[in-house]
Coordinates of C-alpha atoms in Angstrom, one line a residue:
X1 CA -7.2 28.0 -12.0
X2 CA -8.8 24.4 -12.5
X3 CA -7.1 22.6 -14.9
X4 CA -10.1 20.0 -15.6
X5 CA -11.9 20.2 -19.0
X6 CA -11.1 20.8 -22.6
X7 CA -9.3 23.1 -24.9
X8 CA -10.1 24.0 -28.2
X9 CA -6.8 23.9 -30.3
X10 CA -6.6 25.3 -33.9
X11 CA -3.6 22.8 -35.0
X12 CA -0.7 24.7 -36.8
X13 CA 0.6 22.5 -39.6
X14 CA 3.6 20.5 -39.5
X15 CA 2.6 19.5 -36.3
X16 CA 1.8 15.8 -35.1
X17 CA -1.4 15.5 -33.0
X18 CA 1.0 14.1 -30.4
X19 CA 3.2 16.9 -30.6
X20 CA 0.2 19.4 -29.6
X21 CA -0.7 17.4 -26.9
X22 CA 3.0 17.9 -25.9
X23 CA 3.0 21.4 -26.3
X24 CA -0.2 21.7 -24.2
X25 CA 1.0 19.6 -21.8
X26 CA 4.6 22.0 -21.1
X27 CA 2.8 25.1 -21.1
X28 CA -0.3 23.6 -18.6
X29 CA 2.7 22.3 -16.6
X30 CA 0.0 19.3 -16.4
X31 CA 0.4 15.5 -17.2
X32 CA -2.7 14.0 -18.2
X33 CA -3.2 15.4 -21.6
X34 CA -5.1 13.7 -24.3
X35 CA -6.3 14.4 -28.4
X36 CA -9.6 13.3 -29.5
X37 CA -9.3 12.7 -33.9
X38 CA -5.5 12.8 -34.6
X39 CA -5.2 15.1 -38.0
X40 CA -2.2 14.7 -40.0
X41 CA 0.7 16.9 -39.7
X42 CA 0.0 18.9 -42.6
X43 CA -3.5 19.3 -42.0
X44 CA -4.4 22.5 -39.9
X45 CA -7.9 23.6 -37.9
X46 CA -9.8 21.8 -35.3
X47 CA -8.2 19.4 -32.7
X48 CA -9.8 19.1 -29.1
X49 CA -7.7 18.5 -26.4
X50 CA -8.9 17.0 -23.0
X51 CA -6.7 18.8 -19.8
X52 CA -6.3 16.6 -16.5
X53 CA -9.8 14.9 -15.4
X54 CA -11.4 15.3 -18.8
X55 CA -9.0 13.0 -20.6
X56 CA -11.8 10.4 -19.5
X57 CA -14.4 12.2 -21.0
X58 CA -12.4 11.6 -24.7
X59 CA -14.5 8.6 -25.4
X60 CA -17.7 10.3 -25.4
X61 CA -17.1 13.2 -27.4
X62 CA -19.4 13.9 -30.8
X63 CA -17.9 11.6 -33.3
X64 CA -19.4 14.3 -36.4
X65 CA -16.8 16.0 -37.8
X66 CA -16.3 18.8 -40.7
X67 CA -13.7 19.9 -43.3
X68 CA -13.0 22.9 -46.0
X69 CA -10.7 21.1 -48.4
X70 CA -8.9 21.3 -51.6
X71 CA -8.8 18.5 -53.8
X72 CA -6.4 19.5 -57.4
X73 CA -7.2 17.5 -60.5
X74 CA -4.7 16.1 -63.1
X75 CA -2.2 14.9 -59.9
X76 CA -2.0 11.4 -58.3
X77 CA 0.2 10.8 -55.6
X78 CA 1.3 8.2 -53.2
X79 CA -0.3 9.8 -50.0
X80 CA -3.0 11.0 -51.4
X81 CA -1.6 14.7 -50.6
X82 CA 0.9 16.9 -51.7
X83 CA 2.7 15.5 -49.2
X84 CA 3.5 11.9 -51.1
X85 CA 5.6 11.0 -54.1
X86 CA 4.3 12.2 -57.4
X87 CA 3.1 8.9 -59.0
X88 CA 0.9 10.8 -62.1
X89 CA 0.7 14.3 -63.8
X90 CA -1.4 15.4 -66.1
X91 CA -3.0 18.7 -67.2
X92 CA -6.5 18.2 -67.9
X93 CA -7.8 21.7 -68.9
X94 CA -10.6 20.1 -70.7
X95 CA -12.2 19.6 -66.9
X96 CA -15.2 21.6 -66.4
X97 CA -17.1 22.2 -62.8
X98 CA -20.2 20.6 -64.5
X99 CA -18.4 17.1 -64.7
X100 CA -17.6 17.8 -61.2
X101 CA -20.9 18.8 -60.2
X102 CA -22.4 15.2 -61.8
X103 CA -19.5 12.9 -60.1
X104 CA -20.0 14.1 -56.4
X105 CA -23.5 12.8 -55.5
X106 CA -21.6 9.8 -55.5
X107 CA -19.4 10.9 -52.3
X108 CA -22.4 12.0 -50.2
X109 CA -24.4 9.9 -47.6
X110 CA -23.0 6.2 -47.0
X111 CA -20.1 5.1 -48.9
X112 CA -17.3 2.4 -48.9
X113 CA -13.8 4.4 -49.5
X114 CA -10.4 2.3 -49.1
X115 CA -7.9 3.9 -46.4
X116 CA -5.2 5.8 -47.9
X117 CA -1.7 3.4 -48.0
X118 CA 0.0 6.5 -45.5
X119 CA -2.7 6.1 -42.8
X120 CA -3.0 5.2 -39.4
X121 CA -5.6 2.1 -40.1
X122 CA -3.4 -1.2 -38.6
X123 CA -3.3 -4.4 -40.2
X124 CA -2.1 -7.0 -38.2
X125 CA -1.0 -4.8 -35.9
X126 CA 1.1 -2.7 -37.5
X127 CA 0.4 1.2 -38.9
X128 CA -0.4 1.0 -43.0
X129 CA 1.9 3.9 -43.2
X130 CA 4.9 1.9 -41.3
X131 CA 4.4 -0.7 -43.7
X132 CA 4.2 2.0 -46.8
X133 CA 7.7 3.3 -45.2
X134 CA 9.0 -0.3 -45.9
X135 CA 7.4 -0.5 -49.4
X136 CA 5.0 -3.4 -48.2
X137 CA 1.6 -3.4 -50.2
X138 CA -0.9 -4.9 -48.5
X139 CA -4.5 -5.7 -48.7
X140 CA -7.0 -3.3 -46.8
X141 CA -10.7 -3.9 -46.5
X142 CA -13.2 -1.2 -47.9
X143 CA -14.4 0.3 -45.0
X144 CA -17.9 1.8 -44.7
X145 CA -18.4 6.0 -43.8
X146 CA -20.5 8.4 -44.0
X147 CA -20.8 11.6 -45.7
X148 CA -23.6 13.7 -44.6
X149 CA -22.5 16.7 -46.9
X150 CA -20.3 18.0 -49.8
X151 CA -20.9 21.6 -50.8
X152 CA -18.4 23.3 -53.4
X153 CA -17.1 26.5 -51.8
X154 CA -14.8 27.5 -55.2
X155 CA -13.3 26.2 -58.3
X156 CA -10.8 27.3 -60.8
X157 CA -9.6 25.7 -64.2
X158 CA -6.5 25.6 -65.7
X159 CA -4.2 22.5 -66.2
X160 CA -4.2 21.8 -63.1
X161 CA -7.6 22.7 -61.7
X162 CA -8.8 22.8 -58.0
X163 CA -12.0 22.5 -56.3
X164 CA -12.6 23.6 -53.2
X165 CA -14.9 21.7 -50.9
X166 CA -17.3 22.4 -47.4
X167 CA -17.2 18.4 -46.0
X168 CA -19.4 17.1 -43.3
X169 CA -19.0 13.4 -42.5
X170 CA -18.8 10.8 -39.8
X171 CA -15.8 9.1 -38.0
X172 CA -12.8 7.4 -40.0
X173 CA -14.1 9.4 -43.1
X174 CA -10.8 10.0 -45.1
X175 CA -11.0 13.2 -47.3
X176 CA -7.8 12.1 -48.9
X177 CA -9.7 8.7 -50.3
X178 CA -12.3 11.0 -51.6
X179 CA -10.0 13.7 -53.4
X180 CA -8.2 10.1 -54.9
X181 CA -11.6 8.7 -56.0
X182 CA -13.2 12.3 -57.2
X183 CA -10.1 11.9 -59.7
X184 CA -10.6 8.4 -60.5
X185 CA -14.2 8.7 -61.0
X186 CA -13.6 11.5 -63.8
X187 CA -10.4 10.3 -65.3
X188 CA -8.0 12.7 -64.3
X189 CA -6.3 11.5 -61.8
X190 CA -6.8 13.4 -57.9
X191 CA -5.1 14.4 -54.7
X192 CA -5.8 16.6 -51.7
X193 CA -3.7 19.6 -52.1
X194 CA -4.7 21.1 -48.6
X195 CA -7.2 20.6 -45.8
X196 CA -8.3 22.9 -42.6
X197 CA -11.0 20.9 -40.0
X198 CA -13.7 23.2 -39.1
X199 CA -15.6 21.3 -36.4
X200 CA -15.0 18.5 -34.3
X201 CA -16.2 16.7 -31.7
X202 CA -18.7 19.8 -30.9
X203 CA -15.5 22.4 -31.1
X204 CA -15.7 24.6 -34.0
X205 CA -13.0 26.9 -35.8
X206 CA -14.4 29.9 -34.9
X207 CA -14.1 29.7 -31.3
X208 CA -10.4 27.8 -31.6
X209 CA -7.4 28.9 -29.9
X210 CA -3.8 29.0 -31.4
X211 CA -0.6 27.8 -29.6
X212 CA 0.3 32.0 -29.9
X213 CA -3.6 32.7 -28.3
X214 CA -2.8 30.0 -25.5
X215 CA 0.2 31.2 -24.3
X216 CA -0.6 34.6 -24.1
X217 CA -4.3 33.7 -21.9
X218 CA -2.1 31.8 -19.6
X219 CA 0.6 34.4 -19.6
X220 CA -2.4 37.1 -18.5
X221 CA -4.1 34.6 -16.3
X222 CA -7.5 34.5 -18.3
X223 CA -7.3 30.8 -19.5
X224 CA -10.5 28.7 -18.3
X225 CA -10.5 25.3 -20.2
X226 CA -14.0 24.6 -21.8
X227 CA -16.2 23.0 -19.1
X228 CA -17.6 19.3 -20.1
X229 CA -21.3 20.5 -20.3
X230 CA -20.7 22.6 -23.3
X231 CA -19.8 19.6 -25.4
X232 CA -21.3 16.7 -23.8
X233 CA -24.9 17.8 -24.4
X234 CA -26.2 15.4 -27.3
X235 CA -25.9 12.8 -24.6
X236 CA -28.6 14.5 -21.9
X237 CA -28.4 14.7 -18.5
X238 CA -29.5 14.2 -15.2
X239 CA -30.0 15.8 -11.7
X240 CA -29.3 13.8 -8.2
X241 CA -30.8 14.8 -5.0
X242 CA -27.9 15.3 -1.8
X243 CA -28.5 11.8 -0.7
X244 CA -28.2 10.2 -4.8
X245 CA -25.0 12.3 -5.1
X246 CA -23.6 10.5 -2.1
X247 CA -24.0 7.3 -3.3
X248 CA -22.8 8.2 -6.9
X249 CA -19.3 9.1 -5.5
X250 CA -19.7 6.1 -3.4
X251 CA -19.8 4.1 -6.7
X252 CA -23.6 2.4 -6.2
X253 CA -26.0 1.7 -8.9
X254 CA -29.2 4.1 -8.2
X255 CA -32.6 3.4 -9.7
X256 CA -34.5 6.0 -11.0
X257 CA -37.4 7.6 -13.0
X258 CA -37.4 5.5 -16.8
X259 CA -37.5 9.5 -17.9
X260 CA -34.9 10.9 -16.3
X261 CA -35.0 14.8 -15.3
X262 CA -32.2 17.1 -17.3
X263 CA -30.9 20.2 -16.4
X264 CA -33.5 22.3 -17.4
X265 CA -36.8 20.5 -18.8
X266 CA -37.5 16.7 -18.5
X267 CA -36.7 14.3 -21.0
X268 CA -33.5 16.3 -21.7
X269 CA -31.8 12.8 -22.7
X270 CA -34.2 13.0 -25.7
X271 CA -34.5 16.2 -27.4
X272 CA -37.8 16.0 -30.2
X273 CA -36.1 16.2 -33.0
X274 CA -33.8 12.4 -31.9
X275 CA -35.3 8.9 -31.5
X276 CA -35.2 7.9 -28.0
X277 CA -32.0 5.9 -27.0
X278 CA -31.9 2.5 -26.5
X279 CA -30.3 0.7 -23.2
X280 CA -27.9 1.1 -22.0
X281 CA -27.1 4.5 -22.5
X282 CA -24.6 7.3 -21.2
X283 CA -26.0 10.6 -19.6
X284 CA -24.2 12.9 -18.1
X285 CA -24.8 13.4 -14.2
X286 CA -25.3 16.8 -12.2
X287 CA -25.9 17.6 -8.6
X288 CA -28.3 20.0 -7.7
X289 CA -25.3 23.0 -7.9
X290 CA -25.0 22.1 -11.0
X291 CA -21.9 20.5 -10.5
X292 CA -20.7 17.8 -13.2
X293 CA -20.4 14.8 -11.2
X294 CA -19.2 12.2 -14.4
X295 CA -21.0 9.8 -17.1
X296 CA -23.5 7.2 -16.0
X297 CA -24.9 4.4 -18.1
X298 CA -28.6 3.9 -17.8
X299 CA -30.3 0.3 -18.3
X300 CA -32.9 -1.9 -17.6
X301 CA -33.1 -4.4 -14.7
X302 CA -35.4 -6.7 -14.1
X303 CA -38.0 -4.4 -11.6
X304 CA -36.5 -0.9 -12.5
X305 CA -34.1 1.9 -14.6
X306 CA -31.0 1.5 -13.4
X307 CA -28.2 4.4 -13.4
X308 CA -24.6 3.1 -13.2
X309 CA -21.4 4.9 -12.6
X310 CA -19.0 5.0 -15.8
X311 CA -17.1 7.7 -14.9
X312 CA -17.1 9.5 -11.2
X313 CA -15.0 13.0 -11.2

């Protein structure tokens, strides 16, 4: 059984991101195991893992990502979960979903939300949550994000009422800052009673495996990690003749066509619906087997399209 490629984990909470990849790595028996989007130990649902070779492949994953949330009103805490010290409470039955409804346009498309103070963002080169630990406040930056959608899946009043929320956003988008500002926007104080991760990085729930679904593939042989074609696809591809393949494990730069030839159809590095890239550019590279050789950059030289090696497998 190959070993190279990815596996699609459904996280179980009160597990680290680093303790998965632990997990993974004892039961593969294998050593180079690597996350891609850490989730926080109470969070549950989507977290890709990259077995053996793959691990270099991390850095060119699908940075999109997508949540189904809880966010409960009338509650502020210190980690902007139910996991922090209770710094407010309030009932506020007076909330209705239409007050709700008019505050979240202001949470969709680009926004500037601070970093929860338990986070993972370093400041001088420490964790904010080590320094949180310490009771040191400091100063973080607004940092910009983007929220492509917010879609309300349920809601129910009472004291303390809850929303639940469909979220699909961009990298370093904290759905903690936005259950803390939904509250502060209407008054009532918020916090993010539970989250799940639906998609990531190109893996979605629905084809996730638990830790209980691993072991019992490997324990009746049918485990096959997930090969790198079926998530590296938004970045195109190309196909090298025998004597192109040669030189690609040799480590040379090749020219080639300015279009280069996908898989399937030309121009598969720009499907209609995307702008063509600019250079320099990654693409994934093929032999005529249809073999995944690794990542190469494309750019311009002076005469010619040049494609380098990034990564050779």
């Amino acid at each position: 059984m190959t070993t190279d490629g990815f596996l699609n984990l459904n996280k179980p909470a009160g597990m680290t991101s680093h303790d998965c990849v632990g997990r993974v790595r004892r039961l593969l028996k294998l050593k180079r195991v690597g996350h891609g989007g850490t989730l926080d130990p109470a969070v549950t649902g989507v977290l890709p893992i990259a077995l053996g070779k793959a691990t270099r492949l991390l850095q060119y994953l699908q940075h999109n990502k997508a949540y189904r949330g809880t966010i409960r009103f009338g509650l502020t805490t210190a980690t902007d979960d139910l996991e922090g010290e209770i710094i407010h409470s309030r009932p506020v039955p007076e909330l209705s979903l239409e007050k709700v409804q008019a505050a979240l346009p202001k949470f969709v498309g680009k926004i500037e939300q601070f970093p929860p103070s338990f986070s993972a963002v370093q400041v001088g080169g420490k964790r904010l949550y080590e320094l949180a630990r310490k009771g040191e406040t400091v100063e973080v930056a607004a940092r910009k994000v983007e929220v492509f959608r917010l879609e309300i899946l349920d809601w129910r009043s009472g004291d303390f009422p809850e929303l639940d929320l469909s979220i699909a956003c961009g990298a370093g988008t904290y759905i903690r800052a936005i259950a803390r500002d939904l509250g502060a926007v209407l008054n009532t104080g918020g916090t993010l009673a539970c989250l799940t991760r639906t998609e990531s990085s190109g893996f979605s729930i629905e084809e996730s495996l638990s830790f209980e679904e691993l072991e019992l593939q490997l324990q009746e042989n049918k485990f096959s990690p997930i090969l790198p074609s079926a998530v590296l696809g938004h970045l195109g591809a190309i196909v090298l003749s025998p004597e192109y393949t040669k030189r690609w494990f040799q480590g040379q730069r090749l020219p080639i066509p300015e279009t280069p030839i996908g898989g399937e159809e030309e121009s598969s590095n720009h499907p209609p619906d995307n702008p063509i890239p600019q250079h320099p550019y990654p693409l994934q590279v093929y032999d005529r087997d249809g073999n995944f050789l690794g990542i190469g950059q494309v750019a311009n030289s002076e005469t010619s399209t040049i494609l380098s090696p990034q990564i050779v497998l």
